[in-house]
CSV table of N, CA, C and O in Angstrom, one decimal:
chain,number,residue,atom,x,y,z
A,90,MET,N,94.5,104.4,81.8
A,90,MET,CA,94.3,103.0,81.3
A,90,MET,C,95.4,102.8,80.2
A,90,MET,O,95.9,101.7,80.2
A,91,GLU,N,95.6,103.7,79.4
A,91,GLU,CA,96.6,103.5,78.3
A,91,GLU,C,98.0,103.4,78.9
A,91,GLU,O,98.8,102.6,78.4
A,92,ALA,N,98.3,104.1,80.0
A,92,ALA,CA,99.6,103.9,80.6
A,92,ALA,C,99.8,102.5,81.2
A,92,ALA,O,100.8,101.9,81.1
A,93,ASN,N,98.7,102.0,81.8
A,93,ASN,CA,98.8,100.7,82.3
A,93,ASN,C,98.9,99.6,81.2
A,93,ASN,O,99.7,98.7,81.4
A,94,ARG,N,98.3,99.8,80.1
A,94,ARG,CA,98.5,98.9,79.0
A,94,ARG,C,99.9,99.0,78.5
A,94,ARG,O,100.4,97.9,78.1
A,95,ALA,N,100.5,100.2,78.5
A,95,ALA,CA,101.8,100.3,77.9
A,95,ALA,C,102.9,99.6,78.8
A,95,ALA,O,103.9,99.1,78.2
A,96,VAL,N,102.7,99.5,80.1
A,96,VAL,CA,103.7,98.8,80.9
A,96,VAL,C,103.2,97.4,81.4
A,96,VAL,O,103.7,96.9,82.4
A,97,ALA,N,102.1,96.9,80.7
A,97,ALA,CA,101.6,95.6,81.1
A,97,ALA,C,102.7,94.5,81.2
A,97,ALA,O,103.5,94.5,80.3
A,98,GLY,N,102.7,93.8,82.2
A,98,GLY,CA,103.6,92.7,82.4
A,98,GLY,C,104.9,93.2,83.1
A,98,GLY,O,105.7,92.3,83.6
A,99,HIS,N,105.0,94.5,83.3
A,99,HIS,CA,106.2,95.0,84.0
A,99,HIS,C,105.7,95.7,85.3
A,99,HIS,O,106.2,95.3,86.4
A,100,PHE,N,104.9,96.7,85.2
A,100,PHE,CA,104.4,97.4,86.4
A,100,PHE,C,102.9,97.3,86.5
A,100,PHE,O,102.3,97.8,87.5
A,101,SER,N,102.2,96.7,85.6
A,101,SER,CA,100.7,96.6,85.7
A,101,SER,C,100.3,95.2,85.1
A,101,SER,O,100.9,94.7,84.2
A,102,THR,N,99.2,94.8,85.7
A,102,THR,CA,98.6,93.5,85.2
A,102,THR,C,97.1,93.7,85.1
A,102,THR,O,96.5,94.1,86.1
A,103,ALA,N,96.6,93.3,84.0
A,103,ALA,CA,95.1,93.3,83.8
A,103,ALA,C,94.5,92.2,84.6
A,103,ALA,O,95.0,91.1,84.7
A,104,LEU,N,93.4,92.5,85.3
A,104,LEU,CA,92.7,91.6,86.1
A,104,LEU,C,91.2,91.5,85.7
A,104,LEU,O,90.7,92.4,85.2
A,105,PRO,N,90.6,90.4,86.1
A,105,PRO,CA,89.1,90.3,85.8
A,105,PRO,C,88.4,91.4,86.7
A,105,PRO,O,88.8,91.7,87.8
A,106,ARG,N,87.3,91.9,86.1
A,106,ARG,CA,86.5,92.9,86.8
A,106,ARG,C,86.0,92.4,88.2
A,106,ARG,O,85.9,93.1,89.2
A,107,GLU,N,85.8,91.1,88.3
A,107,GLU,CA,85.3,90.5,89.6
A,107,GLU,C,86.4,90.7,90.7
A,107,GLU,O,86.0,90.8,91.8
A,108,ARG,N,87.6,90.8,90.3
A,108,ARG,CA,88.7,91.0,91.3
A,108,ARG,C,88.5,92.3,92.0
A,108,ARG,O,88.8,92.5,93.2
A,109,PHE,N,88.1,93.4,91.3
A,109,PHE,CA,87.9,94.7,91.9
A,109,PHE,C,86.7,94.6,92.9
A,109,PHE,O,86.8,95.2,94.0
A,110,VAL,N,85.7,93.9,92.5
A,110,VAL,CA,84.5,93.8,93.4
A,110,VAL,C,84.9,93.0,94.7
A,110,VAL,O,84.6,93.4,95.8
A,111,MET,N,85.8,92.0,94.5
A,111,MET,CA,86.3,91.3,95.7
A,111,MET,C,87.2,92.2,96.5
A,111,MET,O,87.1,92.1,97.8
A,112,ALA,N,87.9,93.1,95.9
A,112,ALA,CA,88.8,94.0,96.7
A,112,ALA,C,87.9,95.0,97.5
A,112,ALA,O,88.2,95.4,98.6
A,113,LEU,N,86.8,95.4,96.9
A,113,LEU,CA,85.9,96.3,97.6
A,113,LEU,C,85.3,95.6,98.9
A,113,LEU,O,85.3,96.2,100.0
A,114,ALA,N,84.9,94.4,98.7
A,114,ALA,CA,84.4,93.6,99.8
A,114,ALA,C,85.5,93.4,100.9
A,114,ALA,O,85.3,93.5,102.1
A,115,GLY,N,86.7,93.1,100.4
A,115,GLY,CA,87.9,92.9,101.3
A,115,GLY,C,88.3,94.1,102.1
A,115,GLY,O,88.9,93.9,103.1
A,116,ALA,N,88.0,95.3,101.6
A,116,ALA,CA,88.3,96.5,102.3
A,116,ALA,C,87.6,96.5,103.7
A,116,ALA,O,88.2,97.1,104.6
A,117,CYS,N,86.5,95.8,103.8
A,117,CYS,CA,85.8,95.8,105.1
A,117,CYS,C,86.5,94.9,106.1
A,117,CYS,O,86.2,95.0,107.3
A,118,ARG,N,87.3,94.0,105.6
A,118,ARG,CA,88.0,93.0,106.5
A,118,ARG,C,89.4,93.5,106.9
A,118,ARG,O,90.0,92.9,107.8
A,119,ARG,N,89.8,94.6,106.4
A,119,ARG,CA,91.2,95.1,106.7
A,119,ARG,C,91.2,95.7,108.1
A,119,ARG,O,90.3,96.3,108.5
A,120,THR,N,92.4,95.5,108.7
A,120,THR,CA,92.6,96.1,110.0
A,120,THR,C,93.0,97.6,110.0
A,120,THR,O,92.8,98.3,110.9
A,121,GLN,N,93.5,98.0,108.8
A,121,GLN,CA,94.0,99.4,108.7
A,121,GLN,C,93.0,100.1,107.7
A,121,GLN,O,92.4,99.5,106.9
A,122,PRO,N,93.0,101.4,107.7
A,122,PRO,CA,92.2,102.2,106.7
A,122,PRO,C,92.7,101.9,105.3
A,122,PRO,O,93.9,101.6,105.1
A,123,THR,N,91.8,102.0,104.4
A,123,THR,CA,92.1,101.8,103.0
A,123,THR,C,92.1,103.2,102.3
A,123,THR,O,91.2,104.0,102.6
A,124,ARG,N,93.0,103.4,101.5
A,124,ARG,CA,93.1,104.7,100.7
A,124,ARG,C,92.3,104.5,99.4
A,124,ARG,O,92.6,103.6,98.6
A,125,ALA,N,91.3,105.3,99.2
A,125,ALA,CA,90.5,105.3,98.0
A,125,ALA,C,90.7,106.6,97.3
A,125,ALA,O,90.7,107.7,97.9
A,126,SER,N,91.0,106.5,96.0
A,126,SER,CA,91.3,107.7,95.2
A,126,SER,C,90.3,107.8,94.0
A,126,SER,O,90.1,106.9,93.3
A,127,LEU,N,89.7,109.0,93.9
A,127,LEU,CA,88.7,109.3,92.8
A,127,LEU,C,89.3,110.4,92.0
A,127,LEU,O,89.7,111.4,92.5
A,128,ILE,N,89.4,110.2,90.7
A,128,ILE,CA,89.9,111.2,89.8
A,128,ILE,C,88.8,111.7,88.9
A,128,ILE,O,88.0,110.9,88.4
A,129,HIS,N,88.8,113.0,88.7
A,129,HIS,CA,87.8,113.6,87.8
A,129,HIS,C,88.4,114.9,87.2
A,129,HIS,O,89.6,115.3,87.6
A,130,ALA,N,87.7,115.6,86.4
A,130,ALA,CA,88.3,116.7,85.7
A,130,ALA,C,88.7,117.8,86.6
A,130,ALA,O,89.7,118.6,86.3
A,131,GLY,N,88.1,117.9,87.8
A,131,GLY,CA,88.5,118.9,88.7
A,131,GLY,C,89.7,118.6,89.6
A,131,GLY,O,90.2,119.4,90.4
A,132,GLY,N,90.2,117.4,89.5
A,132,GLY,CA,91.4,116.9,90.3
A,132,GLY,C,91.2,115.6,90.9
A,132,GLY,O,90.3,114.8,90.5
A,133,ALA,N,92.0,115.3,91.9
A,133,ALA,CA,91.9,114.0,92.6
A,133,ALA,C,91.5,114.2,94.0
A,133,ALA,O,91.8,115.2,94.6
A,134,HIS,N,90.7,113.2,94.4
A,134,HIS,CA,90.2,113.2,95.8
A,134,HIS,C,90.8,111.9,96.4
A,134,HIS,O,90.5,110.8,95.9
A,135,HIS,N,91.5,112.0,97.5
A,135,HIS,CA,92.1,110.9,98.2
A,135,HIS,C,91.4,110.8,99.6
A,135,HIS,O,91.4,111.8,100.3
A,136,HIS,N,91.0,109.6,99.9
A,136,HIS,CA,90.3,109.4,101.2
A,136,HIS,C,90.9,108.2,101.9
A,136,HIS,O,91.2,107.2,101.2
A,137,ARG,N,91.2,108.2,103.2
A,137,ARG,CA,91.6,107.1,103.9
A,137,ARG,C,90.5,106.8,104.9
A,137,ARG,O,90.1,107.6,105.7
A,138,ALA,N,89.9,105.6,104.8
A,138,ALA,CA,88.8,105.2,105.7
A,138,ALA,C,88.9,103.8,106.1
A,138,ALA,O,89.4,102.9,105.3
A,139,ARG,N,88.3,103.5,107.2
A,139,ARG,CA,88.1,102.1,107.7
A,139,ARG,C,86.7,101.7,107.3
A,139,ARG,O,85.8,102.1,107.9
A,140,PHE,N,86.6,101.0,106.2
A,140,PHE,CA,85.3,100.7,105.6
A,140,PHE,C,84.7,99.6,106.5
A,140,PHE,O,85.4,98.6,106.9
A,141,LYS,N,83.4,99.7,106.7
A,141,LYS,CA,82.7,98.7,107.6
A,141,LYS,C,81.7,97.9,106.8
A,141,LYS,O,81.3,96.8,107.3
A,142,HIS,N,81.1,98.4,105.7
A,142,HIS,CA,80.0,97.7,105.1
A,142,HIS,C,80.2,97.7,103.5
A,142,HIS,O,80.6,98.8,103.0
A,143,PHE,N,80.0,96.6,102.9
A,143,PHE,CA,80.0,96.5,101.5
A,143,PHE,C,78.7,95.9,101.1
A,143,PHE,O,78.2,94.9,101.7
A,144,HIS,N,78.0,96.5,100.1
A,144,HIS,CA,76.7,96.0,99.6
A,144,HIS,C,76.8,96.0,98.1
A,144,HIS,O,77.1,96.9,97.4
A,145,GLN,N,76.4,94.8,97.6
A,145,GLN,CA,76.2,94.6,96.1
A,145,GLN,C,74.7,94.5,95.9
A,145,GLN,O,74.1,93.5,96.1
A,146,GLY,N,74.1,95.6,95.4
A,146,GLY,CA,72.7,95.6,95.3
A,146,GLY,C,72.2,95.4,93.9
A,146,GLY,O,72.9,95.0,93.0
A,147,ARG,N,70.9,95.6,93.7
A,147,ARG,CA,70.3,95.4,92.4
A,147,ARG,C,70.7,96.5,91.5
A,147,ARG,O,71.3,97.5,91.9
A,148,CYS,N,70.5,96.4,90.2
A,148,CYS,CA,70.8,97.4,89.2
A,148,CYS,C,72.3,97.7,89.2
A,148,CYS,O,72.7,98.9,89.0
A,149,ASN,N,73.1,96.7,89.4
A,149,ASN,CA,74.6,96.9,89.3
A,149,ASN,C,75.2,97.9,90.3
A,149,ASN,O,76.3,98.4,90.1
A,150,ALA,N,74.5,98.1,91.4
A,150,ALA,CA,75.0,99.1,92.4
A,150,ALA,C,76.0,98.4,93.4
A,150,ALA,O,75.7,97.4,93.9
A,151,LEU,N,77.1,99.0,93.5
A,151,LEU,CA,78.1,98.6,94.5
A,151,LEU,C,78.3,99.8,95.5
A,151,LEU,O,78.4,100.9,95.1
A,152,ARG,N,78.3,99.5,96.8
A,152,ARG,CA,78.4,100.5,97.8
A,152,ARG,C,79.3,100.1,98.9
A,152,ARG,O,79.2,99.0,99.5
A,153,LEU,N,80.3,100.9,99.2
A,153,LEU,CA,81.3,100.7,100.2
A,153,LEU,C,81.1,101.8,101.2
A,153,LEU,O,81.2,103.0,100.9
A,154,GLU,N,80.9,101.5,102.5
A,154,GLU,CA,80.6,102.5,103.5
A,154,GLU,C,81.6,102.5,104.7
A,154,GLU,O,82.0,101.5,105.2
A,155,SER,N,81.9,103.7,105.2
A,155,SER,CA,82.6,103.9,106.4
A,155,SER,C,81.7,104.8,107.3
A,155,SER,O,80.6,105.2,106.9
A,156,ASP,N,82.2,105.2,108.4
A,156,ASP,CA,81.5,106.2,109.3
A,156,ASP,C,81.2,107.5,108.6
A,156,ASP,O,80.3,108.2,108.9
A,157,HIS,N,82.2,107.9,107.7
A,157,HIS,CA,82.2,109.3,107.2
A,157,HIS,C,82.2,109.3,105.7
A,157,HIS,O,82.2,110.4,105.1
A,158,LEU,N,82.2,108.2,105.0
A,158,LEU,CA,82.3,108.2,103.6
A,158,LEU,C,81.5,107.0,103.0
A,158,LEU,O,81.5,105.9,103.5
A,159,THR,N,80.8,107.3,101.9
A,159,THR,CA,80.1,106.2,101.2
A,159,THR,C,80.5,106.3,99.7
A,159,THR,O,80.4,107.4,99.1
A,160,LEU,N,81.1,105.2,99.2
A,160,LEU,CA,81.4,105.2,97.8
A,160,LEU,C,80.4,104.3,97.1
A,160,LEU,O,80.1,103.2,97.5
A,161,SER,N,79.8,104.9,96.0
A,161,SER,CA,78.8,104.1,95.2
A,161,SER,C,79.3,104.0,93.8
A,161,SER,O,79.7,105.1,93.2
A,162,LEU,N,79.3,102.8,93.2
A,162,LEU,CA,79.7,102.6,91.9
A,162,LEU,C,78.7,101.8,91.1
A,162,LEU,O,78.0,100.9,91.7
A,163,ASP,N,78.6,102.1,89.8
A,163,ASP,CA,77.8,101.3,88.9
A,163,ASP,C,78.7,100.2,88.3
A,163,ASP,O,79.5,100.5,87.5
A,164,SER,N,78.5,98.9,88.7
A,164,SER,CA,79.4,97.9,88.2
A,164,SER,C,79.3,97.6,86.7
A,164,SER,O,80.2,97.1,86.1
A,165,SER,N,78.1,98.0,86.1
A,165,SER,CA,78.0,97.8,84.7
A,165,SER,C,78.9,98.8,83.9
A,165,SER,O,79.2,98.5,82.8
A,166,ALA,N,79.4,99.9,84.6
A,166,ALA,CA,80.3,100.8,83.9
A,166,ALA,C,81.7,100.3,84.0
A,166,ALA,O,82.6,100.8,83.3
A,167,LEU,N,82.0,99.4,84.9
A,167,LEU,CA,83.4,98.9,85.1
A,167,LEU,C,83.8,98.1,83.9
A,167,LEU,O,83.2,97.1,83.5
A,168,HIS,N,84.8,98.6,83.2
A,168,HIS,CA,85.3,98.0,82.0
A,168,HIS,C,86.6,97.3,82.1
A,168,HIS,O,86.8,96.2,81.6
A,169,GLU,N,87.6,97.9,82.7
A,169,GLU,CA,88.9,97.3,82.9
A,169,GLU,C,89.4,97.5,84.3
A,169,GLU,O,89.2,98.5,84.9
A,170,VAL,N,90.1,96.5,84.8
A,170,VAL,CA,90.8,96.6,86.2
A,170,VAL,C,92.2,96.3,86.0
A,170,VAL,O,92.6,95.3,85.3
A,171,TRP,N,93.1,97.1,86.7
A,171,TRP,CA,94.5,96.9,86.6
A,171,TRP,C,95.1,96.9,88.0
A,171,TRP,O,94.8,97.7,88.8
A,172,GLN,N,96.0,95.9,88.2
A,172,GLN,CA,96.8,96.0,89.4
A,172,GLN,C,98.1,96.7,89.0
A,172,GLN,O,98.8,96.3,88.0
A,173,VAL,N,98.5,97.8,89.8
A,173,VAL,CA,99.6,98.6,89.4
A,173,VAL,C,100.6,98.7,90.5
A,173,VAL,O,100.2,98.9,91.7
A,174,VAL,N,101.8,98.6,90.2
A,174,VAL,CA,102.9,98.8,91.2
A,174,VAL,C,103.7,100.0,90.8
A,174,VAL,O,104.2,100.2,89.7
A,175,ARG,N,103.8,101.0,91.8
A,175,ARG,CA,104.5,102.2,91.6
A,175,ARG,C,105.5,102.4,92.7
A,175,ARG,O,105.2,102.0,93.9
A,176,PRO,N,106.6,103.1,92.5
A,176,PRO,CA,107.5,103.5,93.6
A,176,PRO,C,106.8,104.6,94.4
A,176,PRO,O,106.1,105.4,93.9
A,177,GLY,N,107.0,104.4,95.8
A,177,GLY,CA,106.4,105.4,96.7
A,177,GLY,C,107.5,105.7,97.8
A,177,GLY,O,108.6,105.2,97.7
A,178,PRO,N,107.1,106.6,98.7
A,178,PRO,CA,108.1,107.0,99.7
A,178,PRO,C,108.5,105.8,100.6
A,178,PRO,O,109.6,105.8,101.2
A,179,ASP,N,107.7,104.8,100.7
A,179,ASP,CA,108.0,103.6,101.6
A,179,ASP,C,108.4,102.4,100.8
A,179,ASP,O,108.3,101.3,101.2
A,180,GLY,N,108.8,102.6,99.5
A,180,GLY,CA,109.1,101.5,98.6
A,180,GLY,C,108.0,101.3,97.6
A,180,GLY,O,107.3,102.3,97.2
A,181,LEU,N,107.8,100.1,97.1
A,181,LEU,CA,106.8,99.9,96.0
A,181,LEU,C,105.4,99.9,96.6
A,181,LEU,O,105.2,99.3,97.7
A,182,ALA,N,104.5,100.5,96.0
A,182,ALA,CA,103.1,100.6,96.4
A,182,ALA,C,102.2,99.9,95.3
A,182,ALA,O,102.4,100.1,94.2
A,183,THR,N,101.3,99.1,95.8
A,183,THR,CA,100.4,98.4,94.9
A,183,THR,C,99.0,98.9,95.0
A,183,THR,O,98.5,99.1,96.1
A,184,SER,N,98.3,99.1,93.9
A,184,SER,CA,96.9,99.6,93.9
A,184,SER,C,96.1,98.8,92.9
A,184,SER,O,96.7,98.2,91.9
A,185,LEU,N,94.8,98.8,93.0
A,185,LEU,CA,93.9,98.3,92.0
A,185,LEU,C,93.2,99.6,91.4
A,185,LEU,O,92.7,100.4,92.2
A,186,GLU,N,93.2,99.7,90.1
A,186,GLU,CA,92.6,100.8,89.4
A,186,GLU,C,91.5,100.3,88.5
A,186,GLU,O,91.7,99.4,87.7
A,187,ALA,N,90.3,100.9,88.6
A,187,ALA,CA,89.1,100.5,87.9
A,187,ALA,C,88.8,101.6,86.9
A,187,ALA,O,88.8,102.8,87.2
A,188,PHE,N,88.5,101.3,85.6
A,188,PHE,CA,88.3,102.2,84.5
A,188,PHE,C,86.9,101.9,83.8
A,188,PHE,O,86.6,100.7,83.7
A,189,ASP,N,86.3,102.9,83.3
A,189,ASP,CA,85.1,102.7,82.5
A,189,ASP,C,85.5,102.5,81.1
A,189,ASP,O,86.7,102.5,80.7
A,190,ALA,N,84.5,102.3,80.2
A,190,ALA,CA,84.8,102.0,78.8
A,190,ALA,C,85.5,103.2,78.1
A,190,ALA,O,86.1,102.9,77.1
A,191,SER,N,85.3,104.4,78.5
A,191,SER,CA,86.0,105.5,77.9
A,191,SER,C,87.4,105.7,78.4
A,191,SER,O,88.1,106.6,77.9
A,192,GLY,N,87.9,104.9,79.3
A,192,GLY,CA,89.2,105.0,79.8
A,192,GLY,C,89.4,105.9,81.0
A,192,GLY,O,90.5,106.1,81.5
A,193,GLU,N,88.3,106.4,81.5
A,193,GLU,CA,88.3,107.2,82.7
A,193,GLU,C,88.4,106.4,84.0
A,193,GLU,O,87.7,105.4,84.1
A,194,MET,N,89.3,106.8,84.9
A,194,MET,CA,89.4,106.0,86.1
A,194,MET,C,88.2,106.3,87.0
A,194,MET,O,87.7,107.4,87.2
A,195,MET,N,87.6,105.2,87.5
A,195,MET,CA,86.4,105.2,88.3
A,195,MET,C,86.9,105.3,89.8
A,195,MET,O,86.3,106.1,90.6
A,196,LEU,N,87.8,104.5,90.2
A,196,LEU,CA,88.3,104.4,91.5
A,196,LEU,C,89.6,103.7,91.6
A,196,LEU,O,89.8,102.7,90.8
A,197,ALA,N,90.5,104.1,92.5
A,197,ALA,CA,91.7,103.3,92.8
A,197,ALA,C,91.8,103.0,94.2
A,197,ALA,O,91.4,103.9,95.1
A,198,LEU,N,92.1,101.8,94.6
A,198,LEU,CA,92.3,101.3,96.0
A,198,LEU,C,93.7,101.0,96.2
A,198,LEU,O,94.3,100.2,95.5
A,199,ASP,N,94.3,101.6,97.3
A,199,ASP,CA,95.6,101.3,97.7
A,199,ASP,C,95.6,100.0,98.5
A,199,ASP,O,94.8,99.9,99.4
A,200,LEU,N,96.4,99.1,98.2
A,200,LEU,CA,96.4,97.7,98.8
A,200,LEU,C,97.3,97.6,100.0
A,200,LEU,O,97.4,96.6,100.6
A,201,ALA,N,98.1,98.6,100.3
A,201,ALA,CA,99.1,98.6,101.3
A,201,ALA,C,98.5,98.7,102.7
A,201,ALA,O,97.5,99.5,102.9
A,202,GLU,N,98.9,97.9,103.7
A,202,GLU,CA,98.5,98.1,105.1
A,202,GLU,C,99.4,99.1,105.7
A,202,GLU,O,100.6,98.9,105.7
A,203,ARG,N,98.9,100.2,106.2
A,203,ARG,CA,99.7,101.2,106.9
A,203,ARG,C,99.0,101.6,108.2
A,203,ARG,O,97.8,101.6,108.3
A,204,GLY,N,99.8,102.1,109.1
A,204,GLY,CA,99.3,102.6,110.3
A,204,GLY,C,98.8,104.0,110.3
A,204,GLY,O,98.7,104.6,109.4
């Protein structure tokens, strides 16, 4: 989160938290798989999935489901959202990154359409 703040206006843009919720719902309408990255103390987990269902339930629960993967997030923990542009092997890559109040990344969604 601190790195995104440092390059704000150049390579990252702060967005309203609702934009991340909209992106989760939008993942179900995409024709290509979405890459979702989860970062924790043990390392990074990257998944590519064609999500089919999004559910915004009671008690701040957000759930995104594919045939083989279910992501569950507590939307009340969502503190900051950033749109980030980074160089990648195919040019610039854009992702949305969600952080909790302590600055820990909750989830990153790759916004590129790839085959």
